[in-house]
């Protein structure tokens, strides 16, 4: 409440009138959004390790980078280039939120595209549109070999995704306000894991496991052959 009181006092001093209860609602909503990032962060971390379980070279390369880079300042996070590529690719193939919805206000008579949406006549004033982030991320028109976990597709010399084809945090004015916090926490967590633990994989012992992407949440098909152990015991 002290934070809300301080914000209310600043707005009042600046002559920006706002109802106290409305301000409290906005502040609490923003705080809850940041807190809920922790839940989605856990899902996304699990998804990343599921894909790394099926891609030993990517896991080894990412861990090597994480162990080499010392994170002493925020600027050091930008040195984790390949790690970020793995994170972006995991969020493409297994976004924490697989669908969403938006309210489309149909233009009025006299306005451009009045009463229509993408060439279709819309009789109502507003339309609820439901979309799938997962399908957007797996569209072969935008993503060559979409079923392949390929962190290198995010390399700096590769073309950027088409607008709205990659939206793990959504985009535009509705972008997640905790986007950068989530990316930072993922890198910090991965750095801690890589510096203290090692992942042992033994694909030669049997069939390479696969990620079942036909269900939510994702799951591993086949025998799990990855085991975590302290670095000192590796």
mmCIF file of C-alpha atoms in Angstrom:
data_model
loop_
_atom_site.group_PDB
_atom_site.id
_atom_site.type_symbol
_atom_site.label_atom_id
_atom_site.label_comp_id
_atom_site.label_asym_id
_atom_site.label_seq_id
_atom_site.Cartn_x
_atom_site.Cartn_y
_atom_site.Cartn_z
ATOM 1 C CA UNK A 1 0.000 0.000 0.000
ATOM 2 C CA UNK A 2 2.918 2.383 0.626
ATOM 3 C CA UNK A 3 3.950 2.066 -3.024
ATOM 4 C CA UNK A 4 0.426 2.824 -4.218
ATOM 5 C CA UNK A 5 0.218 5.825 -1.871
ATOM 6 C CA UNK A 6 3.510 7.162 -3.212
ATOM 7 C CA UNK A 7 2.387 6.757 -6.836
ATOM 8 C CA UNK A 8 -0.960 8.382 -6.043
ATOM 9 C CA UNK A 9 0.822 11.308 -4.409
ATOM 10 C CA UNK A 10 3.071 11.858 -7.430
ATOM 11 C CA UNK A 11 0.157 11.773 -9.869
ATOM 12 C CA UNK A 12 -1.810 14.201 -7.700
ATOM 13 C CA UNK A 13 1.142 16.584 -7.476
ATOM 14 C CA UNK A 14 1.512 16.525 -11.252
ATOM 15 C CA UNK A 15 -2.163 17.305 -11.718
ATOM 16 C CA UNK A 16 -2.896 13.915 -13.240
ATOM 17 C CA UNK A 17 -6.136 12.970 -11.586
ATOM 18 C CA UNK A 18 -6.855 9.259 -11.108
ATOM 19 C CA UNK A 19 -9.228 7.435 -8.845
ATOM 20 C CA UNK A 20 -7.279 5.767 -6.026
ATOM 21 C CA UNK A 21 -9.028 2.410 -6.450
ATOM 22 C CA UNK A 22 -8.321 2.435 -10.200
ATOM 23 C CA UNK A 23 -4.651 3.141 -9.552
ATOM 24 C CA UNK A 24 -4.487 0.369 -6.953
ATOM 25 C CA UNK A 25 -6.018 -2.066 -9.448
ATOM 26 C CA UNK A 26 -3.452 -1.153 -12.122
ATOM 27 C CA UNK A 27 -0.493 -1.436 -9.754
ATOM 28 C CA UNK A 28 -1.614 -4.774 -8.309
ATOM 29 C CA UNK A 29 -2.301 -6.120 -11.820
ATOM 30 C CA UNK A 30 1.218 -5.209 -12.963
ATOM 31 C CA UNK A 31 2.764 -6.773 -9.853
ATOM 32 C CA UNK A 32 0.767 -9.983 -10.387
ATOM 33 C CA UNK A 33 1.913 -10.091 -14.018
ATOM 34 C CA UNK A 34 5.552 -10.020 -12.914
ATOM 35 C CA UNK A 35 4.917 -12.674 -10.236
ATOM 36 C CA UNK A 36 3.180 -14.972 -12.709
ATOM 37 C CA UNK A 37 6.287 -14.828 -14.885
ATOM 38 C CA UNK A 38 7.826 -17.253 -12.390
ATOM 39 C CA UNK A 39 5.213 -19.879 -13.250
ATOM 40 C CA UNK A 40 5.669 -19.501 -17.007
ATOM 41 C CA UNK A 41 9.435 -19.353 -16.517
ATOM 42 C CA UNK A 42 9.361 -22.794 -14.891
ATOM 43 C CA UNK A 43 7.364 -24.208 -17.803
ATOM 44 C CA UNK A 44 9.717 -22.670 -20.334
ATOM 45 C CA UNK A 45 12.825 -23.987 -18.572
ATOM 46 C CA UNK A 46 11.368 -27.499 -18.560
ATOM 47 C CA UNK A 47 10.537 -27.186 -22.252
ATOM 48 C CA UNK A 48 14.085 -26.064 -23.044
ATOM 49 C CA UNK A 49 15.627 -29.050 -21.270
ATOM 50 C CA UNK A 50 13.208 -31.410 -23.007
ATOM 51 C CA UNK A 51 14.498 -30.265 -26.387
ATOM 52 C CA UNK A 52 18.104 -30.323 -25.194
ATOM 53 C CA UNK A 53 17.529 -33.909 -24.070
ATOM 54 C CA UNK A 54 16.941 -34.758 -27.737
ATOM 55 C CA UNK A 55 19.812 -32.621 -29.035
ATOM 56 C CA UNK A 56 23.090 -33.482 -27.341
ATOM 57 C CA UNK A 57 25.345 -31.184 -29.471
ATOM 58 C CA UNK A 58 23.178 -28.140 -28.681
ATOM 59 C CA UNK A 59 23.190 -28.963 -24.968
ATOM 60 C CA UNK A 60 26.960 -29.363 -24.867
ATOM 61 C CA UNK A 61 27.575 -26.140 -26.813
ATOM 62 C CA UNK A 62 25.181 -24.165 -24.592
ATOM 63 C CA UNK A 63 26.719 -25.505 -21.368
ATOM 64 C CA UNK A 64 30.234 -24.714 -22.628
ATOM 65 C CA UNK A 65 29.223 -21.093 -23.227
ATOM 66 C CA UNK A 66 27.473 -20.814 -19.857
ATOM 67 C CA UNK A 67 30.560 -22.098 -18.053
ATOM 68 C CA UNK A 68 32.907 -19.809 -19.946
ATOM 69 C CA UNK A 69 31.008 -16.555 -19.393
ATOM 70 C CA UNK A 70 31.210 -15.032 -15.910
ATOM 71 C CA UNK A 71 28.087 -13.074 -15.056
ATOM 72 C CA UNK A 72 29.317 -10.131 -12.986
ATOM 73 C CA UNK A 73 27.137 -7.391 -14.487
ATOM 74 C CA UNK A 74 23.890 -7.193 -16.434
ATOM 75 C CA UNK A 75 25.929 -6.453 -19.560
ATOM 76 C CA UNK A 76 27.521 -9.906 -19.292
ATOM 77 C CA UNK A 77 24.132 -11.486 -20.038
ATOM 78 C CA UNK A 78 24.468 -10.294 -23.646
ATOM 79 C CA UNK A 79 27.535 -12.509 -24.029
ATOM 80 C CA UNK A 80 25.344 -15.618 -23.781
ATOM 81 C CA UNK A 81 24.608 -15.552 -27.504
ATOM 82 C CA UNK A 82 24.106 -19.261 -28.205
ATOM 83 C CA UNK A 83 22.257 -19.739 -24.922
ATOM 84 C CA UNK A 84 19.739 -17.105 -26.001
ATOM 85 C CA UNK A 85 19.376 -18.812 -29.374
ATOM 86 C CA UNK A 86 18.467 -22.051 -27.573
ATOM 87 C CA UNK A 87 15.986 -20.199 -25.389
ATOM 88 C CA UNK A 88 14.318 -18.508 -28.366
ATOM 89 C CA UNK A 89 14.072 -21.795 -30.260
ATOM 90 C CA UNK A 90 12.559 -23.596 -27.258
ATOM 91 C CA UNK A 91 9.983 -20.816 -26.895
ATOM 92 C CA UNK A 92 9.172 -21.181 -30.577
ATOM 93 C CA UNK A 93 8.554 -24.920 -30.431
ATOM 94 C CA UNK A 94 6.957 -24.990 -27.002
ATOM 95 C CA UNK A 95 5.602 -21.580 -25.924
ATOM 96 C CA UNK A 96 4.436 -21.376 -22.309
ATOM 97 C CA UNK A 97 1.102 -19.977 -23.501
ATOM 98 C CA UNK A 98 -0.215 -21.787 -26.566
ATOM 99 C CA UNK A 99 -3.220 -19.618 -27.402
ATOM 100 C CA UNK A 100 -4.806 -16.261 -26.703
ATOM 101 C CA UNK A 101 -7.595 -13.947 -27.758
ATOM 102 C CA UNK A 102 -8.137 -10.362 -28.794
ATOM 103 C CA UNK A 103 -11.217 -8.160 -29.202
ATOM 104 C CA UNK A 104 -11.494 -6.657 -32.686
ATOM 105 C CA UNK A 105 -13.608 -3.502 -32.977
ATOM 106 C CA UNK A 106 -15.235 -3.467 -36.396
ATOM 107 C CA UNK A 107 -14.790 -0.054 -38.133
ATOM 108 C CA UNK A 108 -17.954 2.029 -38.324
ATOM 109 C CA UNK A 109 -19.696 3.145 -41.496
ATOM 110 C CA UNK A 110 -17.626 5.842 -43.163
ATOM 111 C CA UNK A 111 -14.333 4.478 -41.791
ATOM 112 C CA UNK A 112 -11.826 2.430 -43.764
ATOM 113 C CA UNK A 113 -12.797 -1.271 -44.042
ATOM 114 C CA UNK A 114 -16.143 -0.532 -42.416
ATOM 115 C CA UNK A 115 -18.007 -3.660 -41.326
ATOM 116 C CA UNK A 116 -15.307 -6.040 -42.533
ATOM 117 C CA UNK A 117 -12.301 -7.998 -41.347
ATOM 118 C CA UNK A 118 -9.748 -9.311 -43.849
ATOM 119 C CA UNK A 119 -12.346 -8.984 -46.591
ATOM 120 C CA UNK A 120 -15.096 -10.775 -44.654
ATOM 121 C CA UNK A 121 -18.295 -8.942 -43.681
ATOM 122 C CA UNK A 122 -18.685 -8.701 -39.916
ATOM 123 C CA UNK A 123 -22.214 -7.777 -38.744
ATOM 124 C CA UNK A 124 -21.329 -7.354 -35.072
ATOM 125 C CA UNK A 125 -19.686 -4.295 -33.501
ATOM 126 C CA UNK A 126 -16.914 -6.328 -31.921
ATOM 127 C CA UNK A 127 -15.465 -9.770 -32.602
ATOM 128 C CA UNK A 128 -13.505 -12.026 -30.248
ATOM 129 C CA UNK A 129 -10.589 -13.524 -32.153
ATOM 130 C CA UNK A 130 -8.900 -16.657 -30.804
ATOM 131 C CA UNK A 131 -5.420 -17.431 -32.096
ATOM 132 C CA UNK A 132 -2.775 -20.097 -31.496
ATOM 133 C CA UNK A 133 0.767 -18.990 -30.756
ATOM 134 C CA UNK A 134 1.909 -22.576 -31.229
ATOM 135 C CA UNK A 135 0.515 -22.769 -34.771
ATOM 136 C CA UNK A 136 2.064 -19.403 -35.605
ATOM 137 C CA UNK A 137 5.441 -20.694 -34.427
ATOM 138 C CA UNK A 138 5.153 -23.917 -36.430
ATOM 139 C CA UNK A 139 3.922 -22.470 -39.730
ATOM 140 C CA UNK A 140 6.227 -23.824 -42.489
ATOM 141 C CA UNK A 141 5.607 -20.672 -44.537
ATOM 142 C CA UNK A 142 7.612 -18.725 -41.967
ATOM 143 C CA UNK A 143 9.817 -21.439 -40.467
ATOM 144 C CA UNK A 144 11.819 -23.876 -42.632
ATOM 145 C CA UNK A 145 11.724 -27.358 -41.064
ATOM 146 C CA UNK A 146 9.541 -26.133 -38.163
ATOM 147 C CA UNK A 147 9.640 -29.509 -36.369
ATOM 148 C CA UNK A 148 13.439 -29.356 -36.051
ATOM 149 C CA UNK A 149 15.042 -27.847 -32.942
ATOM 150 C CA UNK A 150 17.580 -25.554 -34.589
ATOM 151 C CA UNK A 151 19.050 -22.775 -32.395
ATOM 152 C CA UNK A 152 21.181 -21.595 -35.309
ATOM 153 C CA UNK A 153 18.094 -20.239 -37.057
ATOM 154 C CA UNK A 154 18.413 -17.365 -34.541
ATOM 155 C CA UNK A 155 22.008 -16.514 -35.464
ATOM 156 C CA UNK A 156 22.659 -12.841 -36.232
ATOM 157 C CA UNK A 157 23.331 -13.544 -39.908
ATOM 158 C CA UNK A 158 19.914 -15.206 -40.350
ATOM 159 C CA UNK A 159 16.775 -13.233 -41.353
ATOM 160 C CA UNK A 160 14.476 -12.085 -38.570
ATOM 161 C CA UNK A 161 11.008 -13.695 -38.186
ATOM 162 C CA UNK A 162 8.103 -12.189 -40.091
ATOM 163 C CA UNK A 163 5.885 -9.839 -38.010
ATOM 164 C CA UNK A 164 3.540 -11.733 -35.666
ATOM 165 C CA UNK A 165 5.054 -15.103 -36.652
ATOM 166 C CA UNK A 166 6.907 -15.311 -33.320
ATOM 167 C CA UNK A 167 5.063 -14.059 -30.259
ATOM 168 C CA UNK A 168 6.045 -15.967 -27.068
ATOM 169 C CA UNK A 169 5.623 -12.690 -25.156
ATOM 170 C CA UNK A 170 3.156 -11.285 -27.697
ATOM 171 C CA UNK A 171 4.127 -7.965 -29.300
ATOM 172 C CA UNK A 172 3.211 -4.325 -29.773
ATOM 173 C CA UNK A 173 1.406 -2.406 -26.992
ATOM 174 C CA UNK A 174 0.233 -5.729 -25.481
ATOM 175 C CA UNK A 175 3.733 -7.162 -25.095
ATOM 176 C CA UNK A 176 4.430 -8.813 -21.732
ATOM 177 C CA UNK A 177 5.833 -6.192 -19.359
ATOM 178 C CA UNK A 178 8.011 -8.848 -17.718
ATOM 179 C CA UNK A 179 9.589 -10.043 -20.993
ATOM 180 C CA UNK A 180 13.090 -8.808 -20.191
ATOM 181 C CA UNK A 181 12.836 -9.989 -16.577
ATOM 182 C CA UNK A 182 11.949 -13.489 -17.793
ATOM 183 C CA UNK A 183 14.856 -13.608 -20.253
ATOM 184 C CA UNK A 184 17.267 -12.407 -17.578
ATOM 185 C CA UNK A 185 16.048 -14.946 -15.006
ATOM 186 C CA UNK A 186 16.325 -17.793 -17.505
ATOM 187 C CA UNK A 187 19.941 -16.911 -18.309
ATOM 188 C CA UNK A 188 20.857 -16.562 -14.642
ATOM 189 C CA UNK A 189 19.229 -19.902 -13.804
ATOM 190 C CA UNK A 190 20.895 -21.686 -16.718
ATOM 191 C CA UNK A 191 24.268 -20.212 -15.748
ATOM 192 C CA UNK A 192 23.891 -21.483 -12.194
ATOM 193 C CA UNK A 193 22.879 -24.953 -13.374
ATOM 194 C CA UNK A 194 25.703 -25.255 -15.918
ATOM 195 C CA UNK A 195 28.382 -24.128 -13.454
ATOM 196 C CA UNK A 196 27.293 -26.565 -10.776
ATOM 197 C CA UNK A 197 25.822 -29.540 -12.593
ATOM 198 C CA UNK A 198 26.421 -31.659 -15.643
ATOM 199 C CA UNK A 199 23.934 -33.518 -17.821
ATOM 200 C CA UNK A 200 24.950 -37.013 -18.835
ATOM 201 C CA UNK A 201 23.244 -38.449 -21.907
ATOM 202 C CA UNK A 202 23.504 -41.948 -23.268
ATOM 203 C CA UNK A 203 21.617 -42.139 -26.546
ATOM 204 C CA UNK A 204 23.700 -45.102 -27.672
ATOM 205 C CA UNK A 205 21.986 -47.214 -25.025
ATOM 206 C CA UNK A 206 18.702 -47.124 -26.905
ATOM 207 C CA UNK A 207 16.401 -45.175 -29.169
ATOM 208 C CA UNK A 208 16.851 -41.420 -29.054
ATOM 209 C CA UNK A 209 13.911 -39.890 -27.124
ATOM 210 C CA UNK A 210 11.482 -37.592 -28.915
ATOM 211 C CA UNK A 211 9.330 -34.691 -27.735
ATOM 212 C CA UNK A 212 5.599 -35.278 -28.171
ATOM 213 C CA UNK A 213 4.263 -31.932 -29.388
ATOM 214 C CA UNK A 214 0.701 -33.128 -29.867
ATOM 215 C CA UNK A 215 -0.185 -32.538 -26.232
ATOM 216 C CA UNK A 216 0.018 -29.699 -23.746
ATOM 217 C CA UNK A 217 2.113 -29.758 -21.683
ATOM 218 C CA UNK A 218 4.785 -31.400 -23.817
ATOM 219 C CA UNK A 219 6.186 -34.756 -22.788
ATOM 220 C CA UNK A 220 9.108 -37.008 -23.656
ATOM 221 C CA UNK A 221 8.430 -40.143 -25.715
ATOM 222 C CA UNK A 222 10.705 -43.098 -25.107
ATOM 223 C CA UNK A 223 13.227 -43.771 -22.370
ATOM 224 C CA UNK A 224 14.738 -40.729 -20.637
ATOM 225 C CA UNK A 225 18.510 -41.058 -20.925
ATOM 226 C CA UNK A 226 19.639 -37.783 -19.322
ATOM 227 C CA UNK A 227 20.796 -37.565 -15.718
ATOM 228 C CA UNK A 228 21.926 -34.542 -13.693
ATOM 229 C CA UNK A 229 24.931 -34.828 -11.401
ATOM 230 C CA UNK A 230 27.295 -32.372 -9.700
ATOM 231 C CA UNK A 231 30.172 -31.136 -11.849
ATOM 232 C CA UNK A 232 32.704 -32.460 -9.322
ATOM 233 C CA UNK A 233 31.325 -35.987 -9.833
ATOM 234 C CA UNK A 234 31.344 -35.770 -13.640
#
